[in-house]
Coordinates of C-alpha atoms in Angstrom, one line a residue:
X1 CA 133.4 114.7 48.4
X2 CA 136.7 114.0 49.5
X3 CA 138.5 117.8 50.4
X4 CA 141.6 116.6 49.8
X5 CA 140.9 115.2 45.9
X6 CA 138.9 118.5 45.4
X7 CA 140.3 119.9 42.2
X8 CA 139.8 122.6 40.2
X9 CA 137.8 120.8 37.8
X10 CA 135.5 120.3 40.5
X11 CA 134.7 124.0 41.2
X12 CA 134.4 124.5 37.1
X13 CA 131.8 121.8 37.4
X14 CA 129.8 123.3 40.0
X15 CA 130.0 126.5 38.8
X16 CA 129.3 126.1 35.5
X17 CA 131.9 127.8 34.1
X18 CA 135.2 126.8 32.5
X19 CA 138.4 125.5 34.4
X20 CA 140.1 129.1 32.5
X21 CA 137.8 131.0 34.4
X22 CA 138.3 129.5 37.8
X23 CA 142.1 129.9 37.4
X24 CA 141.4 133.6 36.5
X25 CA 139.3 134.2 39.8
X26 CA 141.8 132.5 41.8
X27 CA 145.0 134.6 40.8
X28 CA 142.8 137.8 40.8
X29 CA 142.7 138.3 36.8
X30 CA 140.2 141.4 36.5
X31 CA 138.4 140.4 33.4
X32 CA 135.8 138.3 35.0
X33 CA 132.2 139.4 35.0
X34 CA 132.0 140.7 38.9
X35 CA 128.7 137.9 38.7
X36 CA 130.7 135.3 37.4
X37 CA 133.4 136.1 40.0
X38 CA 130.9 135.7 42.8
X39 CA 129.0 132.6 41.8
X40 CA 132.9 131.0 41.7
X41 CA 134.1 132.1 45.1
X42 CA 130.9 130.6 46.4
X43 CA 131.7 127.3 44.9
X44 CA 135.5 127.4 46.3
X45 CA 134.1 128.5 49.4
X46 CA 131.6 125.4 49.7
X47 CA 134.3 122.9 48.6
X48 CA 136.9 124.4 50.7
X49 CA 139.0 124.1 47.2
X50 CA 142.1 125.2 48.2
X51 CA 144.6 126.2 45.1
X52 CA 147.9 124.3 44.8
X53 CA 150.6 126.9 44.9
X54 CA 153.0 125.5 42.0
X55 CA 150.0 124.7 40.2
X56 CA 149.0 128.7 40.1
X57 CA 153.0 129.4 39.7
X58 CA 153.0 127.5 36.0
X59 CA 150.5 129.5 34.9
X60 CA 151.2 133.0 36.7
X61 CA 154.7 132.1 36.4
X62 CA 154.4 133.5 40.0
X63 CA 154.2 131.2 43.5
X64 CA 153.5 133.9 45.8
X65 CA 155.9 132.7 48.4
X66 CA 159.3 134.3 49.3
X67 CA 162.4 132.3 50.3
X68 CA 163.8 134.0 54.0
X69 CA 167.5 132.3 54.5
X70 CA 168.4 132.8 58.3
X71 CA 171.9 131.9 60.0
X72 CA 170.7 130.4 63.1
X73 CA 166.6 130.8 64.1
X74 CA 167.5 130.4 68.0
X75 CA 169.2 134.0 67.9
X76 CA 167.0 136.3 69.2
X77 CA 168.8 138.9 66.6
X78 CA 167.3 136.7 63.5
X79 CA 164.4 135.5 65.0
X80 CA 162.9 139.1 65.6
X81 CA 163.7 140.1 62.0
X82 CA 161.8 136.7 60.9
X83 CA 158.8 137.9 62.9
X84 CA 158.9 141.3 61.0
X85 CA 159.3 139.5 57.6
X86 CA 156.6 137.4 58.4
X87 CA 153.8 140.1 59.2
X88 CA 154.6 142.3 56.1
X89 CA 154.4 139.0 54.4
X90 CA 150.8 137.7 55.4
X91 CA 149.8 141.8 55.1
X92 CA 150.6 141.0 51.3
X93 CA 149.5 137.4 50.9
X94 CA 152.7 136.1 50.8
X95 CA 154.1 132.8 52.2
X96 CA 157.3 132.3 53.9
X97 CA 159.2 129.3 52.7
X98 CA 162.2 129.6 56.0
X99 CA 165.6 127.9 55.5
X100 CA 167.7 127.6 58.5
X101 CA 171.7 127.7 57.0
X102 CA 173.3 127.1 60.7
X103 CA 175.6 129.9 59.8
X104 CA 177.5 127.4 57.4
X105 CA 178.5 128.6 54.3
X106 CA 178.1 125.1 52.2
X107 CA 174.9 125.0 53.9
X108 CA 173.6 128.5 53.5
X109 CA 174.6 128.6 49.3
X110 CA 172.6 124.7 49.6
X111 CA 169.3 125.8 50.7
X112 CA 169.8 129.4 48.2
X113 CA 169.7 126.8 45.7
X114 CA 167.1 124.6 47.0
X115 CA 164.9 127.6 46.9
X116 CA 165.3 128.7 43.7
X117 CA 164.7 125.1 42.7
X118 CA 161.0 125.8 44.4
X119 CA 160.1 129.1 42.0
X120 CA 160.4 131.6 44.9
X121 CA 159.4 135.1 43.7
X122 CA 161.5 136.5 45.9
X123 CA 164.1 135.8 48.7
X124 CA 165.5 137.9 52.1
X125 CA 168.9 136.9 52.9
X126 CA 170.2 137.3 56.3
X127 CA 173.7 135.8 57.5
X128 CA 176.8 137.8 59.3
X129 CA 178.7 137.6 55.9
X130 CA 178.2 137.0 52.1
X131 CA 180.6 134.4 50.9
X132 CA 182.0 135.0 47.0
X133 CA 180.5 131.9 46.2
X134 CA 176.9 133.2 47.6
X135 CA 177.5 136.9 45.7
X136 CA 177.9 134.8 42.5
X137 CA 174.6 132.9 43.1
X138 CA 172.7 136.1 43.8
X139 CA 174.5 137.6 40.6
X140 CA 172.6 134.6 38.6
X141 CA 169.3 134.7 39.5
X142 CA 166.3 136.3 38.1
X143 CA 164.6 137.1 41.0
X144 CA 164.7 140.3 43.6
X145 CA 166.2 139.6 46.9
X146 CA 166.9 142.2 49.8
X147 CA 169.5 141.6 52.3
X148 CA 168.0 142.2 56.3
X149 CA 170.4 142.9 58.9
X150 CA 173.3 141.9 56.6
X151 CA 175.7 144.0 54.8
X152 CA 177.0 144.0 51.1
X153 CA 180.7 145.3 51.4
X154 CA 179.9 146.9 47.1
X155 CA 176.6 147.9 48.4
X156 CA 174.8 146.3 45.0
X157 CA 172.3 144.2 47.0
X158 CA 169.0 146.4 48.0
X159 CA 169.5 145.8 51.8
X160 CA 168.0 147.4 55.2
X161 CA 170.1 147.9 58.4
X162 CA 171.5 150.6 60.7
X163 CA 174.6 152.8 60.6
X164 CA 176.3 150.0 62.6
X165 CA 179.7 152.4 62.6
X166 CA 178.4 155.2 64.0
X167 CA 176.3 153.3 66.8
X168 CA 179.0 151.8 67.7
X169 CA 181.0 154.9 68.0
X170 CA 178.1 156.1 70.2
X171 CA 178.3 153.5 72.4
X172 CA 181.7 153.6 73.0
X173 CA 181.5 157.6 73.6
X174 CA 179.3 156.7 76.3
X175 CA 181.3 154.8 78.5
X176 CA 184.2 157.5 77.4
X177 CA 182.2 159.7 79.0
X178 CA 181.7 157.5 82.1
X179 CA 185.5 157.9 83.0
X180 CA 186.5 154.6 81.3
X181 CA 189.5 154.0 79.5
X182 CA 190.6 150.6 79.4
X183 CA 187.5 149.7 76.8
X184 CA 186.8 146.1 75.5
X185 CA 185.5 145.5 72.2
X186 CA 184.3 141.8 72.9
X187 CA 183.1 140.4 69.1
X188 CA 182.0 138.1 66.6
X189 CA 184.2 137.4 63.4
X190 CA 185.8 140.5 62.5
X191 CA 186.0 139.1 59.2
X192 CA 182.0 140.4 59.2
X193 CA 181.2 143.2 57.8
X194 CA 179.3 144.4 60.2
X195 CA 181.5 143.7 63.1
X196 CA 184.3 145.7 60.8
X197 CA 181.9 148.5 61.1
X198 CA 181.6 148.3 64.5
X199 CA 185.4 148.0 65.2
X200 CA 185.8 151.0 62.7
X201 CA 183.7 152.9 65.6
X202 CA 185.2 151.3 68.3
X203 CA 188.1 152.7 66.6
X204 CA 187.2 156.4 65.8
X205 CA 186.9 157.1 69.4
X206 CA 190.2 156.4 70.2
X207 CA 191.4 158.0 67.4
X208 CA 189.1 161.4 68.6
X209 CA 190.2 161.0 72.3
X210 CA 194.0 161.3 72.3
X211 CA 194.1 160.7 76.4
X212 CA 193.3 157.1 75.4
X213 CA 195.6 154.3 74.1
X214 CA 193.8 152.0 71.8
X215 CA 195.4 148.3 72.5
X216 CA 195.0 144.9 70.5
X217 CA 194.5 143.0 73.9
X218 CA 191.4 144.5 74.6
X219 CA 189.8 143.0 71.1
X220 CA 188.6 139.6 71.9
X221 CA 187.4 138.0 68.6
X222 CA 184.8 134.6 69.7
X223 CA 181.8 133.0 68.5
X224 CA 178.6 134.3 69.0
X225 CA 177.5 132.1 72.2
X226 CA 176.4 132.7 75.8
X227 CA 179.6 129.6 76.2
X228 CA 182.2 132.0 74.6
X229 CA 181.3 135.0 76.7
X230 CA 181.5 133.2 79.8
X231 CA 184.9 131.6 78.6
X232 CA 186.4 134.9 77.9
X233 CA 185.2 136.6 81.4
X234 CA 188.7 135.6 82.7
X235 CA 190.8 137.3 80.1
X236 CA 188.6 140.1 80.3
X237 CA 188.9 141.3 83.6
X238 CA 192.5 139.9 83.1
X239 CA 193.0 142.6 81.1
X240 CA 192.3 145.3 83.4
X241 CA 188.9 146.2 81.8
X242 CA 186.6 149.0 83.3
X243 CA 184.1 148.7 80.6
X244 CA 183.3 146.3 77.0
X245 CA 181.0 147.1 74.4
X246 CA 179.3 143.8 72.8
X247 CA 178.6 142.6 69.4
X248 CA 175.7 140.2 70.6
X249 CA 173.4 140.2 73.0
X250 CA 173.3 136.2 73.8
X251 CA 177.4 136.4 74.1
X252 CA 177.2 139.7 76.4
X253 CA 175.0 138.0 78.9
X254 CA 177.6 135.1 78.9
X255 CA 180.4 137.4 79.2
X256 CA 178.3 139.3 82.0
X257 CA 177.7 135.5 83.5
X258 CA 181.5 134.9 84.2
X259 CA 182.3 138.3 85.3
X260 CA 179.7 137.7 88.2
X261 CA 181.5 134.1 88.4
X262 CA 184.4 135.9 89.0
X263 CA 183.1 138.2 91.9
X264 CA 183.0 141.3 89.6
X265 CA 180.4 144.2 90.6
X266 CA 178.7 144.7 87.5
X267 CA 178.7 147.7 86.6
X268 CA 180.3 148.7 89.5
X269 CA 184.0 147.7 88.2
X270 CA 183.0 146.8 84.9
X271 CA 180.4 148.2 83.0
X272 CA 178.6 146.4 79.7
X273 CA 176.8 147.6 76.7
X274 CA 175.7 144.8 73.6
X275 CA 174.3 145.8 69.7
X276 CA 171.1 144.2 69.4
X277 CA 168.4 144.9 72.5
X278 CA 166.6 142.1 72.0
X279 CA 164.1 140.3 74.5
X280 CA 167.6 138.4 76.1
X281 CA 168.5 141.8 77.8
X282 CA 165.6 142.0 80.1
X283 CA 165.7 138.4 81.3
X284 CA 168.5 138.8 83.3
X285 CA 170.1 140.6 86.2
X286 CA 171.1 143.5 86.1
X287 CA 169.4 144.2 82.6
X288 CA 171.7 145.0 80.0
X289 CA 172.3 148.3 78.4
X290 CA 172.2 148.1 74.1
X291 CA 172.0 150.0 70.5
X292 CA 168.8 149.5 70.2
X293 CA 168.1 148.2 67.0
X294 CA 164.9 148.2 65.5
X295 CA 165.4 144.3 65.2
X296 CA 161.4 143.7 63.8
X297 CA 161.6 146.9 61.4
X298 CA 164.5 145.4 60.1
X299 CA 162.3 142.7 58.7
X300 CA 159.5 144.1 58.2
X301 CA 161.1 146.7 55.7
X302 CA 163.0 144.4 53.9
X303 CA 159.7 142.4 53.3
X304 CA 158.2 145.6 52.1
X305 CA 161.2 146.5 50.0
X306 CA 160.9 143.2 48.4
X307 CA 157.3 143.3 47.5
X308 CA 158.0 146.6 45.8
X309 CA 160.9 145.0 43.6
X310 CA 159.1 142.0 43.1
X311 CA 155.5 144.2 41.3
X312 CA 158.2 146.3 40.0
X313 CA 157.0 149.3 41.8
X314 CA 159.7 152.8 42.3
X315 CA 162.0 152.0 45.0
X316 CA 163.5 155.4 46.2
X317 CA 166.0 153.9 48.3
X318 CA 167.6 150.2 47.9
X319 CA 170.2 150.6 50.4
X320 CA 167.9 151.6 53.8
X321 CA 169.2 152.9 57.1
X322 CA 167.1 152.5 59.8
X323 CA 167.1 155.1 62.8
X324 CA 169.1 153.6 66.3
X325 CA 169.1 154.6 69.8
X326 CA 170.8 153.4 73.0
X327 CA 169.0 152.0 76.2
X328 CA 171.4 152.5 79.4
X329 CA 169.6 149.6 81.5
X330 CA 171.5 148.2 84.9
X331 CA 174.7 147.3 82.9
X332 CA 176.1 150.8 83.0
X333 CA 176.5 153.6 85.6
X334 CA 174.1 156.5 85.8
X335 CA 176.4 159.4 86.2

């Protein structure tokens, strides 16, 4: 027999039992005689019969697959919180159906809709910001979804992150503490919510520290890209920098890049801390000193959060923080 035209009929036929009852083994309906249950899973086992998802959904009303919405999948940033989703996903039988928005907002609120056209149960949303038009969306839909890495300014959407503020203030404390004063705060979009957390840190030192004079040219706003960092190495030591805290870890290492370009002993006469601590901090020279984020809990909570809201189980906390750290590597000075 042909695997491919093996239907569900088929494994009725062979079982002797009714197509009803083979759809009630396959979506785990309890009230199937535990011999019954058997004598079917051997018959889909000996057919291969494998169930067609939006077959199962019109009857279970349920497709067991969750809808993950990422900004760009070549970020290390994303792509660890993808592999976190996707474990905690396959640990519940769940399939990922991954939409790649390219960090455009047309895009991004194209595929939202594109996956709600496919019956997702669920769906994890991670992007730098939520655009109106995106909150209006998530307002209309039936289904649970948990925001990963991504903030929700009104705090509505469950979510799990870090206290991005506060490590950021950390971070900045630290290289305080090293004797700098001239401190850059080199970053994506401040339009971000994030990235307006971290500048609120960025901020609250200064504002803590009166010996230091907080001063616009030492923000530099850019896209997140090894390019950018490299472009703005020039301005930044321009600037008179001793040290630069980092939004990104792919645009620190090009910012890190052009300083060397430029003959600058790093961290020597400038020293470098980024947000993320992915696997892009160790694969270069010196390594990189970050927040470290737990990039794959990230994910993997979220996922669990979602499953939880999805069975309608007791959430105790929609809005998760996740505990941080930070890693002084060969970026920064050991004093």
């Amino acid at each position: 027999m042909d695997k491919q035209a093996i239907t569900i009929y088929d494994v009725a036929r062979q079982a002797e039992v009714s197509m009803a009852t083979v759809s009630r083994v396959v979506n785990g309906n309890p009230n199937v005689k535990p011999s019954t249950r058997k004598k079917v899973l051997e018959v889909i086992e000996k057919l291969d019969y494998r169930p067609n998802a939006v077959a199962r959904g019109l009857a279970s009303k349920k497709t067991t697959t969750i809808g993950v919405i990422i900004p760009d999948i070549s970020n290390a940033f994303f792509s660890s919180l993808a592999l976190g989703i996707d474990d905690i996903a396959t640990m519940y039988k769940y399939n990922i159906s991954l939409a790649n928005s390219d960090g455009d907002a047309q895009k991004e609120l194209t595929v939202f809709n594109t996956l709600l056209a496919k019956q997702m149960d669920g769906i994890i949303f991670m992007g730098r910001r939520i655009t109106d038009e995106m909150l209006e969306g998530f307002s209309r839909t039936y289904i649970p979804i948990v925001l990963a890495g991504t903030i929700d300014p009104k705090g509505e959407i469950p979510s799990v992150n870090i206290d991005y503020r506060s490590a950021s203030k950390d971070a900045i404390s630290l290289l305080v503490s090293h004797g700098n004063e001239k401190i850059a705060f080199v970053s994506g979009a401040l339009i971000d919510p994030i990235n307006k957390q971290r500048m609120n840190g960025y901020e609250d030192v200064f504002l803590e520290n009166r010996h230091l004079s907080y001063s616009e040219g030492l923000v530099f706003e850019t896209n997140y890209s090894f390019e950018k960092g490299k472009e703005l190495a020039k301005h930044v030591k321009n600037a008179g920098t001793t040290a630069c805290y980092v939004t990104d870890d792919e645009l620190a290492i090009g910012l890190m890049d052009g300083l060397l370009d430029l003959g600058v002993a790093i961290p020597e006469e400038i020293e470098i801390i980024t947000s993320n601590n992915s696997a892009l901090t160790e694969f270069v020279r010196p390594r990189i000193s970050s927040i470290t984020q737990p990039l794959y809990d990230l994910g993997a909570v979220a996922m669990r959060l979602l499953t939880k809201l999805m069975n309608k189980e007791e959430v105790e906390e929609r809005n998760v923080i996740l505990p941080y750290d930070i890693e002084e590597k060969g970026s920064t000075r050991k004093v």
